[in-house]
Tab-separated table of C-alpha atoms in Angstrom:
chain	number	residue	atom	x	y	z
H	1	MET	CA	4.601	21.526	-13.665
H	2	PRO	CA	3.777	17.937	-14.933
H	3	GLU	CA	0.358	17.043	-15.365
H	4	HIS	CA	0.752	13.887	-12.467
H	5	PHE	CA	3.982	13.091	-10.731
H	6	HIS	CA	3.436	9.095	-10.858
H	7	LEU	CA	4.516	6.969	-13.701
H	8	ASN	CA	2.744	4.298	-15.946
H	9	THR	CA	4.323	1.481	-14.437
H	10	PRO	CA	4.747	-1.844	-16.165
H	11	LEU	CA	2.225	-4.603	-15.749
H	12	LEU	CA	4.681	-7.900	-15.900
H	13	GLU	CA	3.963	-11.403	-16.128
H	14	SER	CA	5.298	-13.528	-13.167
H	15	VAL	CA	6.416	-16.896	-14.756
H	16	GLY	CA	7.118	-18.044	-11.206
H	17	MET	CA	3.640	-17.357	-9.635
H	18	SER	CA	1.749	-18.271	-12.802
H	19	LYS	CA	3.471	-21.493	-12.432
H	20	ARG	CA	2.810	-22.077	-8.571
H	21	LEU	CA	-0.710	-20.983	-9.013
H	22	GLY	CA	-1.554	-22.818	-12.114
H	23	SER	CA	-2.875	-19.802	-13.801
H	24	THR	CA	-1.901	-16.271	-15.473
H	25	VAL	CA	-0.122	-13.676	-12.989
H	26	TYR	CA	0.394	-10.099	-13.671
H	27	MET	CA	2.847	-7.689	-11.549
H	28	LYS	CA	1.643	-4.050	-11.680
H	29	MET	CA	4.773	-2.664	-10.716
H	30	GLU	CA	4.179	0.542	-8.215
H	31	ASN	CA	7.571	-0.212	-6.488
H	32	SER	CA	9.252	1.149	-9.921
H	33	GLN	CA	7.489	4.946	-9.176
H	34	PRO	CA	9.788	7.752	-8.442
H	35	SER	CA	8.862	7.427	-4.508
H	36	GLY	CA	9.498	4.056	-4.240
H	37	SER	CA	5.723	2.883	-4.212
H	38	PHE	CA	2.205	3.407	-5.372
H	39	LYS	CA	1.422	6.294	-2.769
H	40	ILE	CA	2.818	8.824	-5.205
H	41	ARG	CA	-0.447	8.565	-7.146
H	42	GLY	CA	-2.885	9.393	-4.733
H	43	VAL	CA	-0.790	11.616	-2.749
H	44	GLY	CA	0.670	13.620	-5.792
H	45	HIS	CA	-2.847	14.415	-6.628
H	46	LEU	CA	-3.767	15.553	-3.528
H	47	CYS	CA	-0.955	17.846	-3.484
H	48	GLN	CA	-1.440	19.417	-6.792
H	49	GLN	CA	-5.166	19.654	-5.839
H	50	LEU	CA	-4.583	21.104	-2.375
H	51	ALA	CA	-0.896	22.549	-1.836
H	52	ARG	CA	-0.216	24.639	-4.692
H	53	LYS	CA	-0.123	28.014	-3.106
H	54	SER	CA	0.868	25.966	0.288
H	55	LYS	CA	3.106	27.572	2.931
H	56	GLY	CA	4.352	23.435	3.089
H	57	VAL	CA	2.977	20.304	3.697
H	58	VAL	CA	2.898	17.854	6.770
H	59	CYS	CA	2.354	14.157	6.365
H	60	ALA	CA	2.645	11.511	9.106
H	61	SER	CA	4.226	8.254	7.616
H	62	GLY	CA	6.011	5.448	8.603
H	63	GLY	CA	7.448	5.797	5.045
H	64	ASN	CA	5.892	5.111	1.900
H	65	ALA	CA	3.387	8.103	1.990
H	66	GLY	CA	5.912	10.598	3.780
H	67	MET	CA	8.371	9.598	0.435
H	68	ALA	CA	5.532	10.141	-1.802
H	69	ALA	CA	4.306	13.525	0.076
H	70	ALA	CA	8.273	14.950	0.291
H	71	TYR	CA	8.661	13.764	-3.576
H	72	ALA	CA	5.634	15.881	-4.546
H	73	ALA	CA	6.616	19.058	-2.549
H	74	ARG	CA	10.191	18.964	-4.349
H	75	LYS	CA	9.026	18.886	-7.516
H	76	MET	CA	6.351	21.583	-6.348
H	77	GLY	CA	9.038	23.840	-4.597
H	78	VAL	CA	7.086	23.612	-1.644
H	79	PRO	CA	8.627	22.505	1.903
H	80	ALA	CA	7.414	19.100	3.419
H	81	THR	CA	7.823	18.377	7.107
H	82	ILE	CA	7.415	14.894	7.566
H	83	VAL	CA	6.526	13.275	10.873
H	84	VAL	CA	7.685	9.397	11.390
H	85	PRO	CA	7.081	7.222	14.792
H	86	SER	CA	10.148	6.327	16.511
H	87	SER	CA	9.794	2.972	14.946
H	88	SER	CA	10.927	3.862	11.343
H	89	PRO	CA	14.110	2.981	10.511
H	90	GLN	CA	17.077	5.390	9.887
H	91	LEU	CA	17.162	4.092	6.318
H	92	VAL	CA	13.589	5.825	5.951
H	93	VAL	CA	14.826	9.046	7.878
H	94	GLN	CA	17.731	9.302	5.347
H	95	ARG	CA	16.002	9.033	2.315
H	96	LEU	CA	13.260	11.750	3.702
H	97	GLN	CA	16.130	14.108	4.092
H	98	ASP	CA	17.640	13.131	0.663
H	99	GLN	CA	14.224	14.290	-0.734
H	100	GLY	CA	14.591	17.651	1.139
H	101	ALA	CA	12.401	17.061	3.684
H	102	THR	CA	12.222	17.767	7.328
H	103	VAL	CA	11.973	15.076	9.674
H	104	ARG	CA	10.207	14.810	12.935
H	105	ILE	CA	10.382	11.896	14.945
H	106	SER	CA	7.360	11.400	17.294
H	107	GLY	CA	5.419	8.733	19.363
H	108	LYS	CA	5.921	5.197	18.968
H	109	VAL	CA	3.038	4.226	16.348
H	110	TRP	CA	1.851	6.167	13.100
H	111	ASP	CA	-1.508	6.944	15.170
H	112	ASP	CA	1.416	9.137	17.754
H	113	ALA	CA	3.047	10.626	14.664
H	114	ASN	CA	-0.413	11.612	12.893
H	115	ALA	CA	-1.534	13.277	15.985
H	116	GLU	CA	1.846	15.638	15.991
H	117	ALA	CA	1.334	15.882	12.065
H	118	LEU	CA	-2.263	17.658	12.541
H	119	ARG	CA	-1.229	19.822	15.385
H	120	LEU	CA	1.531	21.345	13.087
H	121	ALA	CA	-1.142	21.783	10.118
H	122	GLU	CA	-2.852	23.636	12.723
H	123	THR	CA	-0.449	25.908	14.298
H	124	GLU	CA	2.054	26.330	11.317
H	125	GLY	CA	-0.819	26.634	8.713
H	126	LEU	CA	0.545	23.749	6.634
H	127	THR	CA	-1.514	21.613	4.594
H	128	PHE	CA	-2.198	18.254	6.015
H	129	VAL	CA	-1.402	15.308	3.723
H	130	PRO	CA	-3.131	12.121	4.982
H	131	PRO	CA	-1.905	9.099	4.152
H	132	PHE	CA	-4.404	7.007	3.160
H	133	ASN	CA	-8.091	8.597	4.493
H	134	HIS	CA	-9.231	11.001	1.779
H	135	PRO	CA	-11.046	10.865	-1.502
H	136	LEU	CA	-8.801	12.552	-3.787
H	137	LEU	CA	-6.153	9.939	-2.877
H	138	TRP	CA	-8.459	7.097	-3.582
H	139	GLU	CA	-8.854	9.183	-6.949
H	140	GLY	CA	-4.900	9.156	-7.343
H	141	HIS	CA	-4.434	5.600	-6.648
H	142	ALA	CA	-7.705	4.389	-8.834
H	143	SER	CA	-5.131	5.546	-11.806
H	144	MET	CA	-3.666	2.286	-11.490
H	145	ILE	CA	-6.748	0.107	-12.368
H	146	THR	CA	-6.868	2.524	-15.451
H	147	GLU	CA	-3.595	2.026	-16.796
H	148	VAL	CA	-4.114	-1.951	-16.458
H	149	SER	CA	-7.377	-1.929	-18.111
H	150	ALA	CA	-5.583	-0.180	-20.974
H	151	SER	CA	-2.600	-2.368	-20.554
H	152	LEU	CA	-4.637	-5.812	-21.067
H	153	GLY	CA	-7.007	-4.521	-23.885
H	154	ALA	CA	-10.494	-4.818	-24.661
H	155	GLY	CA	-12.322	-7.396	-23.330
H	156	VAL	CA	-9.900	-8.759	-21.088
H	157	LYS	CA	-10.329	-8.439	-17.291
H	158	PRO	CA	-8.377	-9.590	-13.869
H	159	GLY	CA	-9.880	-12.689	-12.406
H	160	ALA	CA	-8.921	-11.020	-9.261
H	161	VAL	CA	-7.024	-8.277	-7.624
H	162	LEU	CA	-4.452	-9.189	-5.025
H	163	LEU	CA	-3.349	-6.322	-2.664
H	164	SER	CA	-2.028	-5.340	0.887
H	165	VAL	CA	-3.840	-3.189	3.192
H	166	GLY	CA	-2.609	-1.060	5.690
H	167	GLY	CA	-5.085	1.849	6.695
H	168	GLY	CA	-7.075	0.815	3.368
H	169	GLY	CA	-6.159	3.934	1.250
H	170	LEU	CA	-5.124	1.415	-1.663
H	171	LEU	CA	-7.695	-0.807	-1.106
H	172	CYS	CA	-10.283	2.212	-1.808
H	173	GLY	CA	-8.273	3.456	-5.093
H	174	VAL	CA	-8.813	0.174	-6.634
H	175	VAL	CA	-12.014	-0.382	-5.568
H	176	GLN	CA	-12.915	3.359	-7.400
H	177	GLY	CA	-10.672	2.042	-9.945
H	178	LEU	CA	-12.665	-1.336	-10.647
H	179	LYS	CA	-15.938	1.157	-10.484
H	180	ASP	CA	-14.590	3.575	-13.144
H	181	ALA	CA	-13.473	0.186	-15.494
H	182	GLY	CA	-16.670	-1.188	-15.333
H	183	TRP	CA	-15.166	-4.442	-13.443
H	184	MET	CA	-17.190	-4.744	-10.242
H	185	ASP	CA	-17.511	-8.363	-10.373
H	186	VAL	CA	-14.000	-8.619	-10.270
H	187	PRO	CA	-12.857	-10.000	-6.359
H	188	VAL	CA	-10.327	-8.070	-4.373
H	189	ILE	CA	-8.145	-10.299	-2.034
H	190	ALA	CA	-6.952	-7.752	0.880
H	191	MET	CA	-3.903	-9.240	2.880
H	192	GLU	CA	-2.620	-7.830	5.879
H	193	THR	CA	-0.182	-9.590	8.522
H	194	VAL	CA	-0.808	-10.957	11.890
H	195	GLY	CA	-0.180	-7.652	14.596
H	196	ALA	CA	-1.078	-5.006	11.472
H	197	ASP	CA	-4.591	-6.380	10.891
H	198	CYS	CA	-6.993	-3.143	11.562
H	199	PHE	CA	-9.163	-4.338	8.435
H	200	ASN	CA	-9.912	-7.678	9.339
H	201	ALA	CA	-10.517	-6.972	12.954
H	202	ALA	CA	-13.226	-4.413	11.453
H	203	ILE	CA	-14.458	-6.904	9.422
H	204	LYS	CA	-14.506	-9.199	12.383
H	205	ALA	CA	-16.177	-6.995	14.778
H	206	GLY	CA	-18.573	-5.828	12.071
H	207	LYS	CA	-17.289	-2.281	12.925
H	208	VAL	CA	-14.206	0.010	12.447
H	209	VAL	CA	-11.906	-0.904	15.445
H	210	THR	CA	-8.772	0.489	16.539
H	211	LEU	CA	-5.753	-2.154	17.732
H	212	GLU	CA	-4.225	-1.768	21.262
H	213	ASP	CA	-0.773	-1.836	19.418
H	214	ILE	CA	0.694	-2.963	16.082
H	215	THR	CA	2.943	-6.010	17.176
H	216	SER	CA	4.047	-6.848	13.226
H	217	GLU	CA	7.357	-6.024	11.760
H	218	ALA	CA	5.643	-5.119	8.647
H	219	THR	CA	5.290	-1.609	10.339
H	220	CYS	CA	4.318	0.199	6.886
H	221	LEU	CA	0.844	-1.661	7.353
H	222	GLY	CA	0.893	-0.100	10.713
H	223	ALA	CA	-2.348	2.111	11.046
H	224	LYS	CA	-4.291	0.929	14.194
H	225	THR	CA	-7.723	1.748	12.826
H	226	VAL	CA	-8.657	1.254	8.814
H	227	CYS	CA	-10.490	4.159	7.271
H	228	GLN	CA	-14.129	4.050	7.478
H	229	ARG	CA	-14.455	4.027	3.548
H	230	ALA	CA	-12.547	0.561	3.127
H	231	PHE	CA	-14.817	-0.918	5.925
H	232	ASP	CA	-18.164	0.383	4.200
H	233	TYR	CA	-16.792	-1.636	0.803
H	234	SER	CA	-16.418	-4.802	2.739
H	235	GLN	CA	-19.932	-4.603	4.377
H	236	SER	CA	-21.570	-2.899	0.854
H	237	GLY	CA	-22.062	-6.367	-1.368
H	238	GLU	CA	-20.947	-4.181	-4.333
H	239	VAL	CA	-17.920	-5.720	-4.649
H	240	THR	CA	-16.385	-9.271	-3.119
H	241	ILE	CA	-13.467	-8.159	-0.668
H	242	VAL	CA	-11.999	-11.050	0.851
H	243	SER	CA	-10.020	-10.229	3.849
H	244	GLU	CA	-6.909	-12.567	4.786
H	245	LEU	CA	-3.654	-12.885	6.966
H	246	VAL	CA	-0.462	-14.011	6.987
H	247	THR	CA	2.197	-14.536	9.544
H	248	ASP	CA	5.320	-11.958	9.554
H	249	GLN	CA	7.669	-15.405	8.754
H	250	GLU	CA	5.220	-15.828	5.200
H	251	ALA	CA	5.391	-12.047	4.267
H	252	LEU	CA	9.352	-12.398	4.651
H	253	HIS	CA	9.877	-15.306	3.011
H	254	ALA	CA	7.567	-13.840	0.236
H	255	VAL	CA	9.650	-11.100	0.222
H	256	GLN	CA	12.671	-13.209	-0.218
H	257	THR	CA	11.462	-15.519	-2.659
H	258	PHE	CA	10.232	-12.323	-5.034
H	259	LEU	CA	13.919	-11.241	-4.801
H	260	ASP	CA	14.976	-14.567	-6.098
H	261	GLU	CA	12.468	-15.079	-8.525
H	262	GLU	CA	11.791	-11.326	-10.162
H	263	ARG	CA	15.032	-9.650	-8.651
H	264	VAL	CA	13.303	-7.014	-7.033
H	265	LEU	CA	13.603	-6.060	-3.392
H	266	VAL	CA	10.125	-4.706	-1.579
H	267	GLU	CA	9.344	-4.425	1.936
H	268	MET	CA	7.446	-6.686	4.038
H	269	ALA	CA	4.142	-4.743	3.481
H	270	CYS	CA	4.198	-5.925	0.245
H	271	GLY	CA	5.117	-9.227	1.202
H	272	ALA	CA	1.704	-9.773	2.935
H	273	ALA	CA	-0.178	-9.517	-0.640
H	274	LEU	CA	2.628	-11.681	-2.281
H	275	ALA	CA	2.511	-14.171	0.670
H	276	ALA	CA	-1.131	-14.923	-0.753
H	277	VAL	CA	0.543	-16.792	-4.142
H	278	TYR	CA	3.518	-18.171	-2.325
H	279	SER	CA	2.203	-19.612	0.759
H	280	GLY	CA	-0.425	-21.546	-1.527
H	281	LEU	CA	-3.658	-19.167	0.099
H	282	ILE	CA	-5.353	-18.878	-3.049
H	283	PRO	CA	-6.530	-22.556	-3.643
H	284	ARG	CA	-7.201	-22.371	-0.381
H	285	LEU	CA	-9.682	-19.480	-0.453
H	286	GLN	CA	-11.127	-21.485	-3.581
H	287	ASP	CA	-11.520	-24.609	-1.661
H	288	GLU	CA	-13.592	-23.453	1.029
H	289	GLY	CA	-15.809	-21.393	-1.432
H	290	ARG	CA	-14.677	-17.868	-0.363
H	291	LEU	CA	-12.982	-17.036	-3.733
H	292	PRO	CA	-14.602	-17.742	-7.139
H	293	ALA	CA	-12.241	-19.979	-9.458
H	294	LEU	CA	-10.456	-17.147	-12.043
H	295	ARG	CA	-11.898	-16.352	-15.044
H	296	GLY	CA	-8.924	-14.241	-15.825
H	297	PRO	CA	-5.295	-13.565	-15.090
H	298	LEU	CA	-4.422	-12.764	-11.056
H	299	LEU	CA	-3.244	-8.794	-10.786
H	300	VAL	CA	-0.895	-8.684	-7.846
H	301	ILE	CA	-0.308	-4.882	-7.025
H	302	VAL	CA	3.179	-4.892	-6.386
H	303	CYS	CA	3.140	-1.787	-4.185
H	304	GLY	CA	6.615	-1.600	-3.159
H	305	GLY	CA	8.268	0.365	-0.648
H	306	GLY	CA	11.165	2.727	0.326
H	307	SER	CA	11.960	1.191	4.199
H	308	VAL	CA	13.801	-1.835	2.995
H	309	ASN	CA	17.555	-2.598	1.680
H	310	VAL	CA	19.914	-5.645	2.077
H	311	GLN	CA	20.707	-4.670	5.524
H	312	GLN	CA	17.068	-4.208	6.455
H	313	LEU	CA	16.226	-7.771	5.297
H	314	SER	CA	18.894	-9.333	6.997
H	315	ILE	CA	17.743	-7.636	10.662
H	316	LEU	CA	14.277	-8.818	9.718
H	317	LYS	CA	15.253	-12.462	8.832
H	318	GLN	CA	17.237	-12.352	12.341
H	319	LYS	CA	14.093	-11.412	14.299
H	320	LEU	CA	11.572	-13.589	12.526
H	321	GLN	CA	13.789	-16.410	12.291
H	322	SER	CA	15.076	-16.913	15.827
């Protein structure tokens, strides 16, 4: 069995984004992972630690964590059951089945599907794979910052890290990676869409809160409650985390611009981070004194995503531009 299931992904300079921002932008291309997103880092690590002798794994996911769990299970020769909410595109269900997973549809949003996954883990003796809330996941995700550090070379560090937040697993992994690299003075810009903004809502409330519903089309950001660790990082002061929101329209525009300029199609959840560059948000944060001047390149985590294709993109355009 391989040492791990993820790839060391390319770190590419974006000429288009650098030109817009007026300083160098590097993209960590997590869309090129075998499961389509960064999730394979943490999920693969967790499965290798916990599921080697398992009867099977079960994961609730609107897409990417499920794809990672299905991929890791297939590589390990272990059955996978993925529980998806009814909001998941048929494309996702098909891709999960192509990985050999059994797909069950349960509830309207991720939280409903997760309750069913926990029940199956209990009743069928399966290994539960959480999509974002587990230290082994964060440990796995931290590897992307280790790779960035090696790619940038000695003495170079990012001016800031830009990423999307759903349940907070990527954020926790990146912060852990920054700690490991001795980069705790590098601020993190944490992006969500309006209507899938559990992290921003928690920061505003001063405690972890649960959203009533997910109203954003960025369904892969669709956790109603952020993980406690992500919220704790936002309060601890050990790393600067700037939480911001963009509209679905801005996230979709970012997806389209990224496709035109970088020839890569990513999902709306990833578009939320890209929109910080394309909508001019970063200079605005600097003008407001919420983000310091960048002392190094901006590192964008292109988290990827398997729930998008050209047809899905045109459906989103019709929905959001009407």
